[in-house]
Amino acid sequence: MNHATTLRALLRLVTVPRWRLTWAVVLGALTVLFGVGLMATSGYLISRAAERPPILSLMVTIVAVQFFGIGRPFVRYLERLASHDMALRVLGRLRGRFFERIEPLAPAELDAYRKGDLLSRMVADVDALQNLYLRGLEPPLVAVLAGAVSIGAAVALLPAAGLVLAGGLLVGGLAVPALAGSFGARTGRRQAAARGELSAELVESVRGAPELVAFGAEGSALDRVRTADRALVKLARRDALIAGVGDGLELVVTGLTVAGVLAVGIAAHDHGALNRVLIATLALLALAAFEAVTPLAATARDLSATLAAGRRVLELTDRTAAVRDPSDPMPPPEWPFAVALEGVTARYPREPHPALDGVSLRLEPGERVALVGPSGAGKTTATNLLLRFLDPAQGRVTIAGRDVREFRQDDVRRAISVAGQESHLFSASIRENVRLARPDATDDEIADALNRARIWEWIQGLPDGLDTSVGEEGRELSGGQRQRVVLARALLAAAPVLVLDEPTAHLDPVTAGELVDDVFAAAGDRTVLLITHRTEGLDLVDRVVTL
């Protein structure tokens, strides 16, 4: 994807009202022009005052200097307010759109990405796109508007000086940024990927720190982090070198242009075509006019980095989710109903071999079934199919005899709830983690779900009760307590089909047996699918299906 294509795609994704961009550009141009006016009138005032004219003849110029001097910081403030307000609004809107686009991809279509790399795309790369307007589109538009007015003013005073200034601004506004952008394009692309690599290494090292220390592998992990960090630092130094060269070239062009304006101004004075007082005015006008194009070298570099980050964002947002709602969905299924896998073959994206091949399974209303098999047999894939996290390549998944692809995804997930080893607990209170299943649930309903999960008595004994924090990923809880909170959340959802995906993983046999007994007692007349590779609970089910 080239720069132009990427830019168009990002502008469609990162929309902003045209009037906001126009207002920011006008204020930016006024800021530059007030600076040009201040320098030009100051040069005229100093030169004219040197001739010792009557003081009253300088009053208009003095007032103009005061006007531009006082007005410039005021306009600058308004410009900063407008441009940053636009950037922050863009960022807020973009974050919402980004998560809207990637939510349908989870979990199956995001599993191929490393967690740290996904985090970098969601945070650093999305944040970088706030520069698309602030540092990408606004500065060139400001340069065109302010530069054109400055050239027009110079032409009005001396056409030759206007031509010299126009040439200098074109070189400083086009040639230097193009050079800086061409040298910085590769660095910008590589920096985004390098940040993702470093983030991935850091996240994996932090998450796996206990195992790394236990097995003496922390040295190799730190080496990988250092290698990723050195690669990023190397790219940052190269970017800084390019920035320095670009700024230096901009100063050279500015100096040569001012010298050229002075030369034609002096020559015009010698020929009687220009008042000597205006020579300083023209020189200072030319010097101030370069404020419009000086940021463009940085803009070219920033735009390359922004587009590189944008490509990483678009790689996710432009993907079409394999699982989509039908255009004319069926009404939600009404209990009682059967749930079935019928000759299902399923594979994950980027995986060449099927995770399930020709599997059939039927759950009658109120039936309790255990699905057993070795690791890798496809037990968790069956859960993903039932929840429509994944659609089968062959065969079909049915609820009440209808293909689940005929229902809205939300309706399917209201009919089937899951509690298992992969269920996530957020770093929040017990109340908020359980209420996730039903945001409108009352404390009494939450307490009832926790009571049915046989953990309410323990929670009542805590100093903070329901407000007790579970810690990151539930690490403040024991394994059994964590699974019971997960179970309470599934029970609160009140779905008629309850899937228990390895609920006893990482638990000792006694705790596992107690948990399974309590789960089946709390399930009532619901349909229960117990997915396990252990023996706890097998004596409580109606039948056992082996993969």
XYZ file of C-alpha atoms in Angstrom:
547
model
C 0.000 0.000 0.000
C 1.622 3.283 -1.148
C 1.536 6.597 0.731
C -1.376 8.050 -1.248
C -3.544 4.960 -0.848
C -2.742 4.761 2.864
C -3.494 8.459 3.335
C -6.879 8.161 1.627
C -7.774 5.090 3.709
C -6.783 6.858 6.939
C -8.761 9.973 6.032
C -11.831 7.769 5.603
C -11.162 6.161 8.973
C -10.111 9.336 10.819
C -12.776 11.801 9.763
C -13.018 15.361 11.055
C -15.587 18.073 10.269
C -14.249 20.270 7.476
C -14.998 23.453 9.376
C -12.742 22.375 12.248
C -9.812 21.817 9.906
C -10.534 25.086 8.080
C -10.717 27.025 11.347
C -7.419 25.542 12.562
C -5.705 26.314 9.233
C -6.985 29.915 9.167
C -5.790 30.511 12.728
C -2.430 28.911 11.932
C -2.006 31.133 8.867
C -3.011 34.207 10.884
C -0.380 33.316 13.495
C 2.316 33.275 10.824
C 1.003 36.417 9.153
C 0.871 38.317 12.443
C 4.539 37.394 12.860
C 5.270 38.572 9.330
C 3.378 41.789 9.998
C 5.228 42.355 13.278
C 8.665 41.881 11.686
C 7.878 43.945 8.595
C 6.363 46.894 10.481
C 9.148 46.758 13.066
C 11.747 46.937 10.288
C 9.950 49.868 8.721
C 9.604 51.639 12.089
C 13.280 51.253 12.972
C 14.452 52.371 9.513
C 12.052 55.324 9.349
C 12.830 56.398 12.911
C 16.532 56.535 11.995
C 15.644 59.414 9.645
C 14.248 61.390 12.634
C 10.880 62.348 11.116
C 8.122 64.075 13.135
C 6.884 61.646 15.747
C 3.280 61.963 14.595
C 4.251 60.527 11.212
C 5.197 57.264 12.963
C 2.008 56.827 14.951
C 0.286 54.544 12.433
C 3.353 52.304 12.256
C 3.685 52.256 16.055
C 0.048 51.221 16.406
C 0.560 48.503 13.758
C 3.573 47.112 15.642
C 1.560 47.066 18.859
C -1.405 45.427 17.109
C 0.682 42.609 15.631
C 2.724 42.195 18.820
C -0.315 41.888 21.076
C -2.448 40.000 18.565
C 0.107 37.309 17.679
C 0.135 35.462 21.061
C -3.661 35.737 21.239
C -4.077 34.199 17.771
C -1.410 31.595 18.604
C -3.406 30.574 21.678
C -6.584 30.240 19.629
C -4.726 28.208 17.008
C -3.287 25.836 19.606
C -6.715 25.495 21.206
C -8.436 24.745 17.887
C -5.796 22.390 16.482
C -5.324 20.354 19.653
C -9.056 20.193 20.249
C -9.386 18.803 16.722
C -6.577 16.287 17.321
C -8.043 15.065 20.618
C -11.518 14.749 19.121
C -10.033 12.778 16.236
C -8.192 10.521 18.695
C -11.306 9.865 20.773
C -13.407 9.080 17.706
C -10.644 6.914 16.248
C -10.297 4.810 19.386
C -14.017 4.089 19.317
C -13.979 3.157 15.630
C -10.861 1.046 16.035
C -12.390 -1.091 18.769
C -15.669 -1.308 16.849
C -13.763 -2.672 13.847
C -11.608 -5.206 15.718
C -14.245 -6.437 18.191
C -15.853 -8.750 15.591
C -12.398 -10.234 14.894
C -11.934 -11.482 18.465
C -10.943 -14.003 19.499
C -10.237 -16.364 16.607
C -8.931 -13.856 14.064
C -6.651 -12.028 16.521
C -4.922 -15.114 17.917
C -2.224 -14.951 15.237
C -0.910 -11.646 16.657
C 1.404 -11.452 19.649
C -0.293 -9.760 22.613
C 2.402 -7.096 22.939
C 2.182 -6.288 19.242
C -1.609 -5.990 19.496
C -1.154 -3.689 22.490
C 1.246 -1.511 20.501
C -1.234 -1.265 17.623
C -4.107 -0.434 19.972
C -2.204 2.236 21.921
C 0.961 3.613 20.282
C -0.149 3.268 16.648
C -3.645 4.622 17.288
C -2.201 7.536 19.294
C 0.194 8.308 16.438
C -2.758 8.966 14.131
C -3.694 12.113 16.074
C -0.813 13.670 14.102
C -2.535 12.986 10.789
C -4.261 16.378 10.854
C -2.215 18.192 13.511
C 1.206 17.577 11.935
C 0.315 16.018 8.612
C -2.342 18.077 6.826
C -2.581 21.353 8.739
C 1.049 22.587 8.329
C 1.102 22.330 4.483
C -2.235 24.143 4.232
C -1.010 26.850 6.610
C 2.190 27.163 4.558
C 0.261 27.606 1.302
C -2.076 30.253 2.730
C 0.488 32.217 4.740
C 3.159 31.878 2.066
C 0.861 33.172 -0.665
C -0.085 36.263 1.382
C 3.570 36.940 2.263
C 4.656 36.665 -1.362
C 1.809 38.958 -2.375
C 2.953 41.554 0.171
C 6.552 41.340 -1.079
C 5.431 41.666 -4.722
C 3.419 44.761 -3.805
C 6.580 46.375 -2.389
C 9.051 45.061 -4.983
C 8.143 42.413 -7.613
C 11.713 41.116 -7.870
C 11.841 40.581 -4.109
C 8.527 38.717 -4.319
C 9.970 36.367 -6.953
C 13.062 35.663 -4.834
C 10.897 35.005 -1.784
C 8.609 32.734 -3.814
C 11.597 30.709 -5.024
C 12.990 30.399 -1.518
C 9.651 29.338 -0.053
C 9.189 26.752 -2.794
C 12.618 25.255 -2.131
C 12.139 25.381 1.625
C 8.560 24.125 1.464
C 8.937 21.447 -1.220
C 12.510 20.364 -1.882
C 13.750 20.183 1.723
C 10.655 18.344 3.062
C 10.755 15.953 0.100
C 14.391 15.175 0.857
C 13.711 14.734 4.569
C 10.647 12.613 3.848
C 12.472 10.312 1.425
C 15.287 9.693 3.905
C 12.885 9.312 6.825
C 10.279 7.096 5.129
C 12.092 3.821 5.701
C 12.980 4.792 9.270
C 9.332 5.648 9.999
C 8.128 2.295 8.680
C 10.705 0.377 10.672
C 10.117 2.363 13.875
C 6.462 1.308 14.062
C 7.378 -2.357 13.646
C 10.278 -2.007 16.102
C 7.977 -0.496 18.748
C 5.606 -3.431 18.278
C 8.461 -5.928 18.630
C 9.773 -4.256 21.803
C 6.276 -4.099 23.285
C 5.708 -7.786 22.499
C 8.980 -8.794 24.175
C 8.255 -6.669 27.255
C 4.704 -7.972 27.689
C 5.771 -11.599 27.322
C 8.725 -11.120 29.695
C 6.562 -9.491 32.365
C 3.757 -12.048 32.066
C 6.196 -14.946 32.130
C 8.589 -13.507 34.733
C 7.955 -16.218 37.398
C 8.616 -19.035 34.906
C 11.667 -17.258 33.460
C 13.184 -16.874 36.929
C 12.238 -20.404 38.015
C 13.993 -21.957 35.022
C 16.911 -19.517 34.936
C 15.897 -18.122 31.545
C 15.620 -14.478 32.570
C 19.003 -13.695 30.988
C 17.930 -14.763 27.502
C 14.626 -12.871 27.904
C 16.476 -9.697 28.907
C 18.817 -10.164 25.941
C 15.835 -10.251 23.599
C 14.427 -7.090 25.188
C 17.810 -5.343 24.909
C 18.150 -6.384 21.268
C 14.694 -4.990 20.451
C 15.475 -1.815 22.402
C 18.805 -1.306 20.622
C 17.090 -1.669 17.248
C 14.532 0.994 18.208
C 17.207 3.347 19.606
C 19.237 2.961 16.425
C 16.235 3.964 14.334
C 15.498 6.902 16.662
C 19.087 8.170 16.297
C 18.862 7.929 12.550
C 15.593 9.859 12.654
C 17.239 12.524 14.831
C 20.120 12.820 12.351
C 17.702 13.259 9.465
C 15.821 15.875 11.497
C 19.018 17.790 12.165
C 20.052 17.727 8.505
C 16.588 18.894 7.453
C 16.597 21.766 9.954
C 20.078 22.768 8.826
C 19.054 22.806 5.152
C 16.004 24.893 6.052
C 18.254 27.477 7.755
C 20.555 27.576 4.721
C 17.610 28.171 2.364
C 16.240 30.855 4.705
C 19.586 32.648 4.842
C 20.122 32.542 1.086
C 16.579 33.807 0.447
C 16.956 36.744 2.843
C 20.318 37.561 1.267
C 18.713 37.432 -2.194
C 15.883 39.751 -1.102
C 18.420 42.182 0.346
C 20.437 42.083 -2.871
C 17.486 42.881 -5.139
C 16.264 45.494 -2.646
C 19.600 47.279 -2.614
C 19.855 47.093 -6.403
C 16.343 48.531 -6.729
C 17.269 51.381 -4.339
C 20.378 52.138 -6.386
C 18.185 52.452 -9.454
C 15.719 54.670 -7.590
C 12.943 52.055 -7.701
C 12.715 51.469 -3.929
C 12.763 53.689 -0.885
C 15.677 52.764 1.373
C 13.349 52.473 4.356
C 11.679 49.463 2.730
C 14.868 47.423 2.369
C 14.781 46.307 6.004
C 11.029 45.791 5.735
C 11.469 43.373 2.828
C 14.349 41.485 4.483
C 12.504 40.992 7.766
C 9.291 40.094 5.926
C 11.165 37.361 4.042
C 12.762 36.090 7.253
C 9.417 35.885 9.076
C 7.664 34.264 6.101
C 9.815 31.140 6.509
C 7.952 30.377 9.723
C 5.260 29.015 7.405
C 7.516 26.405 5.760
C 10.004 25.605 8.548
C 7.734 22.910 10.093
C 7.308 21.102 6.768
C 10.530 19.082 7.002
C 9.362 17.715 10.362
C 5.908 17.218 8.840
C 7.367 15.046 6.073
C 9.183 12.882 8.620
C 6.195 12.704 10.970
C 3.862 11.877 8.112
C 6.014 8.890 7.137
C 5.918 7.604 10.713
C 2.184 8.337 10.972
C 1.439 6.464 7.743
C 3.549 3.534 8.920
C 1.525 3.384 12.144
C -1.643 3.836 10.082
C -0.834 0.811 7.932
C -0.565 -1.326 11.064
C -3.941 -0.014 12.230
C -5.531 -0.528 8.803
C -4.235 -4.094 8.716
C -6.743 -4.783 11.489
C -9.550 -2.338 10.734
C -9.731 -3.227 7.021
C -10.163 -6.920 7.723
C -13.631 -8.276 7.141
C -14.787 -10.418 10.023
C -15.438 -14.008 9.008
C -18.300 -14.156 11.526
C -21.047 -11.656 10.644
C -24.686 -11.127 11.526
C -27.252 -12.019 8.827
C -28.994 -9.162 7.029
C -32.401 -10.575 8.037
C -31.853 -12.406 11.366
C -34.244 -14.891 12.895
C -35.879 -13.937 16.222
C -34.041 -15.208 19.336
C -34.566 -18.911 20.038
C -37.124 -19.720 22.729
C -36.412 -22.246 25.474
C -36.587 -25.214 25.495
C -34.356 -25.980 22.510
C -31.648 -28.416 21.467
C -28.120 -27.377 20.516
C -26.090 -29.426 18.033
C -22.913 -29.691 15.992
C -23.763 -31.466 12.745
C -20.828 -32.891 10.797
C -18.684 -29.892 11.679
C -15.248 -29.250 10.232
C -13.579 -26.077 11.534
C -10.201 -24.420 11.134
C -8.680 -21.213 12.452
C -7.311 -18.444 10.207
C -3.703 -19.035 9.137
C -3.894 -22.638 10.392
C -3.550 -25.202 7.578
C -5.092 -28.159 9.439
C -8.662 -28.341 10.781
C -9.151 -28.118 14.540
C -12.279 -30.283 14.228
C -13.044 -32.648 11.387
C -16.519 -34.105 10.843
C -17.638 -33.876 14.473
C -21.290 -34.237 15.535
C -22.721 -33.560 18.979
C -26.292 -32.990 20.164
C -27.454 -31.516 23.474
C -31.122 -32.006 24.298
C -32.914 -29.492 26.559
C -31.844 -30.030 30.179
C -29.341 -32.743 29.233
C -25.943 -32.943 30.900
C -23.127 -34.058 28.625
C -19.382 -34.364 29.143
C -17.065 -33.781 26.187
C -13.691 -35.388 26.854
C -10.513 -35.936 24.909
C -6.774 -35.245 24.926
C -5.306 -31.768 24.607
C -5.554 -30.535 21.034
C -8.544 -32.711 20.194
C -10.710 -29.626 19.580
C -12.732 -29.338 22.798
C -12.257 -25.551 23.100
C -12.965 -25.205 19.377
C -16.378 -26.723 20.037
C -17.020 -23.919 22.547
C -15.951 -21.295 20.018
C -18.343 -22.782 17.475
C -21.267 -22.783 19.909
C -20.634 -19.100 20.748
C -20.077 -18.172 17.083
C -16.552 -16.992 17.745
C -15.830 -19.259 14.798
C -18.005 -20.550 11.957
C -17.554 -24.056 10.555
C -15.955 -24.586 7.163
C -18.280 -27.553 6.645
C -21.392 -28.741 8.449
C -23.378 -26.478 10.735
C -24.071 -25.509 14.330
C -27.771 -25.384 15.228
C -30.021 -23.985 17.936
C -33.628 -25.211 17.891
C -32.886 -26.821 14.533
C -31.826 -23.548 12.880
C -28.285 -22.730 11.780
C -26.728 -20.294 14.269
C -25.682 -18.164 11.279
C -29.363 -17.251 10.922
C -29.368 -15.561 14.366
C -27.704 -12.404 15.602
C -24.472 -13.141 17.432
C -25.791 -11.410 20.555
C -28.865 -13.658 20.572
C -26.694 -16.772 20.316
C -24.512 -15.600 23.212
C -27.550 -14.823 25.350
C -28.666 -18.416 24.872
C -25.272 -19.944 25.731
C -22.969 -18.817 28.551
C -19.474 -20.107 29.276
C -17.432 -20.539 32.431
C -13.954 -21.974 32.172
C -10.224 -21.726 32.649
C -9.826 -19.035 29.971
C -12.556 -16.771 31.377
C -11.015 -13.398 32.158
C -11.290 -11.492 35.426
C -10.658 -7.777 35.149
C -8.674 -5.760 37.660
C -11.839 -4.533 39.353
C -14.138 -5.472 42.208
C -15.940 -8.788 42.578
C -19.198 -6.930 41.974
C -18.064 -5.469 38.634
C -16.607 -8.768 37.423
C -19.838 -10.646 38.098
C -22.067 -7.813 36.839
C -20.315 -8.034 33.470
C -22.853 -10.742 32.547
C -25.799 -8.399 33.233
C -24.894 -4.714 33.660
C -28.365 -3.936 35.054
C -28.196 -6.610 37.773
C -28.850 -5.520 41.349
C -26.613 -6.345 44.306
C -29.220 -8.874 45.504
C -29.098 -10.684 42.150
C -25.293 -10.664 42.216
C -25.324 -12.022 45.762
C -27.750 -14.773 44.707
C -25.441 -15.837 41.839
C -22.435 -15.858 44.178
C -24.423 -17.853 46.720
C -25.333 -20.464 44.111
C -21.630 -20.620 43.208
C -20.923 -21.364 46.916
C -18.647 -18.342 47.492
C -21.021 -15.751 48.946
C -20.326 -16.712 52.571
C -16.593 -16.155 52.059
C -17.178 -12.780 50.357
C -19.387 -11.608 53.246
C -16.447 -12.165 55.577
C -14.157 -9.852 53.595
C -13.635 -6.278 54.876
C -14.765 -4.782 51.557
C -17.282 -7.477 50.616
C -18.403 -7.133 46.998
C -16.042 -4.177 46.564
C -12.994 -6.399 47.093
C -10.597 -6.115 44.167
C -9.680 -9.372 42.458
C -6.368 -8.000 41.188
C -4.898 -8.315 37.719
C -6.441 -11.378 36.032
C -7.890 -12.404 39.401
C -4.477 -13.010 40.993
C -5.689 -11.909 44.428
C -7.954 -14.973 44.489
C -7.085 -18.632 44.810
C -7.717 -20.905 41.857
C -10.943 -22.247 43.341
C -12.213 -18.801 44.334
C -11.459 -17.471 40.875
C -13.394 -20.285 39.188
C -16.371 -19.722 41.490
C -16.513 -16.014 40.640
C -16.396 -16.982 36.950
C -19.199 -19.470 37.566
C -21.298 -16.827 39.367
C -20.944 -14.577 36.339
C -22.163 -17.350 34.034
C -25.080 -18.106 36.364
C -26.056 -14.423 36.517
C -26.339 -14.396 32.717
C -29.227 -16.850 33.123
C -28.565 -18.457 29.732
C -30.421 -21.778 29.306
C -27.260 -23.541 28.055
C -24.182 -23.541 30.297
C -20.806 -24.588 28.883
C -18.096 -25.437 31.418
C -14.756 -25.345 29.597
C -12.118 -27.083 31.753
C -13.535 -25.566 34.971
C -11.287 -27.714 37.178
C -7.993 -26.905 35.416
C -5.173 -26.089 37.877
C -7.290 -27.226 40.877
C -6.475 -30.081 43.263
C -8.806 -33.100 43.094
C -10.706 -32.269 46.288
C -11.355 -28.634 45.282
C -12.173 -29.719 41.730
C -14.726 -32.266 42.930
C -16.427 -29.762 45.229
C -16.553 -27.157 42.465
C -18.145 -29.522 39.929
C -20.712 -30.722 42.465
C -21.677 -27.119 43.233
C -21.830 -26.214 39.540
C -24.274 -28.974 38.690
C -26.371 -28.201 41.752
C -26.536 -24.511 40.760
C -27.271 -25.263 37.092
C -30.808 -26.432 37.861
C -32.689 -27.529 34.735
C -30.251 -25.918 32.306
C -28.478 -27.818 29.577
C -24.877 -28.369 30.714
C -21.881 -29.224 28.535
C -18.839 -30.156 30.638
C -15.625 -29.972 28.602
C -12.826 -31.666 30.492
C -9.904 -34.042 30.368
C -10.304 -34.987 34.071
C -12.624 -37.379 35.862
C -14.354 -34.944 38.233
C -18.040 -34.610 37.353
C -18.244 -37.508 34.909
C -20.495 -39.377 37.341
C -22.968 -36.467 37.260
C -23.594 -36.341 33.493
C -26.112 -38.236 31.392
C -23.535 -39.313 28.810
C -19.888 -38.862 27.848
C -18.741 -37.967 24.316
C -15.096 -38.563 23.423
C -13.176 -36.633 20.763
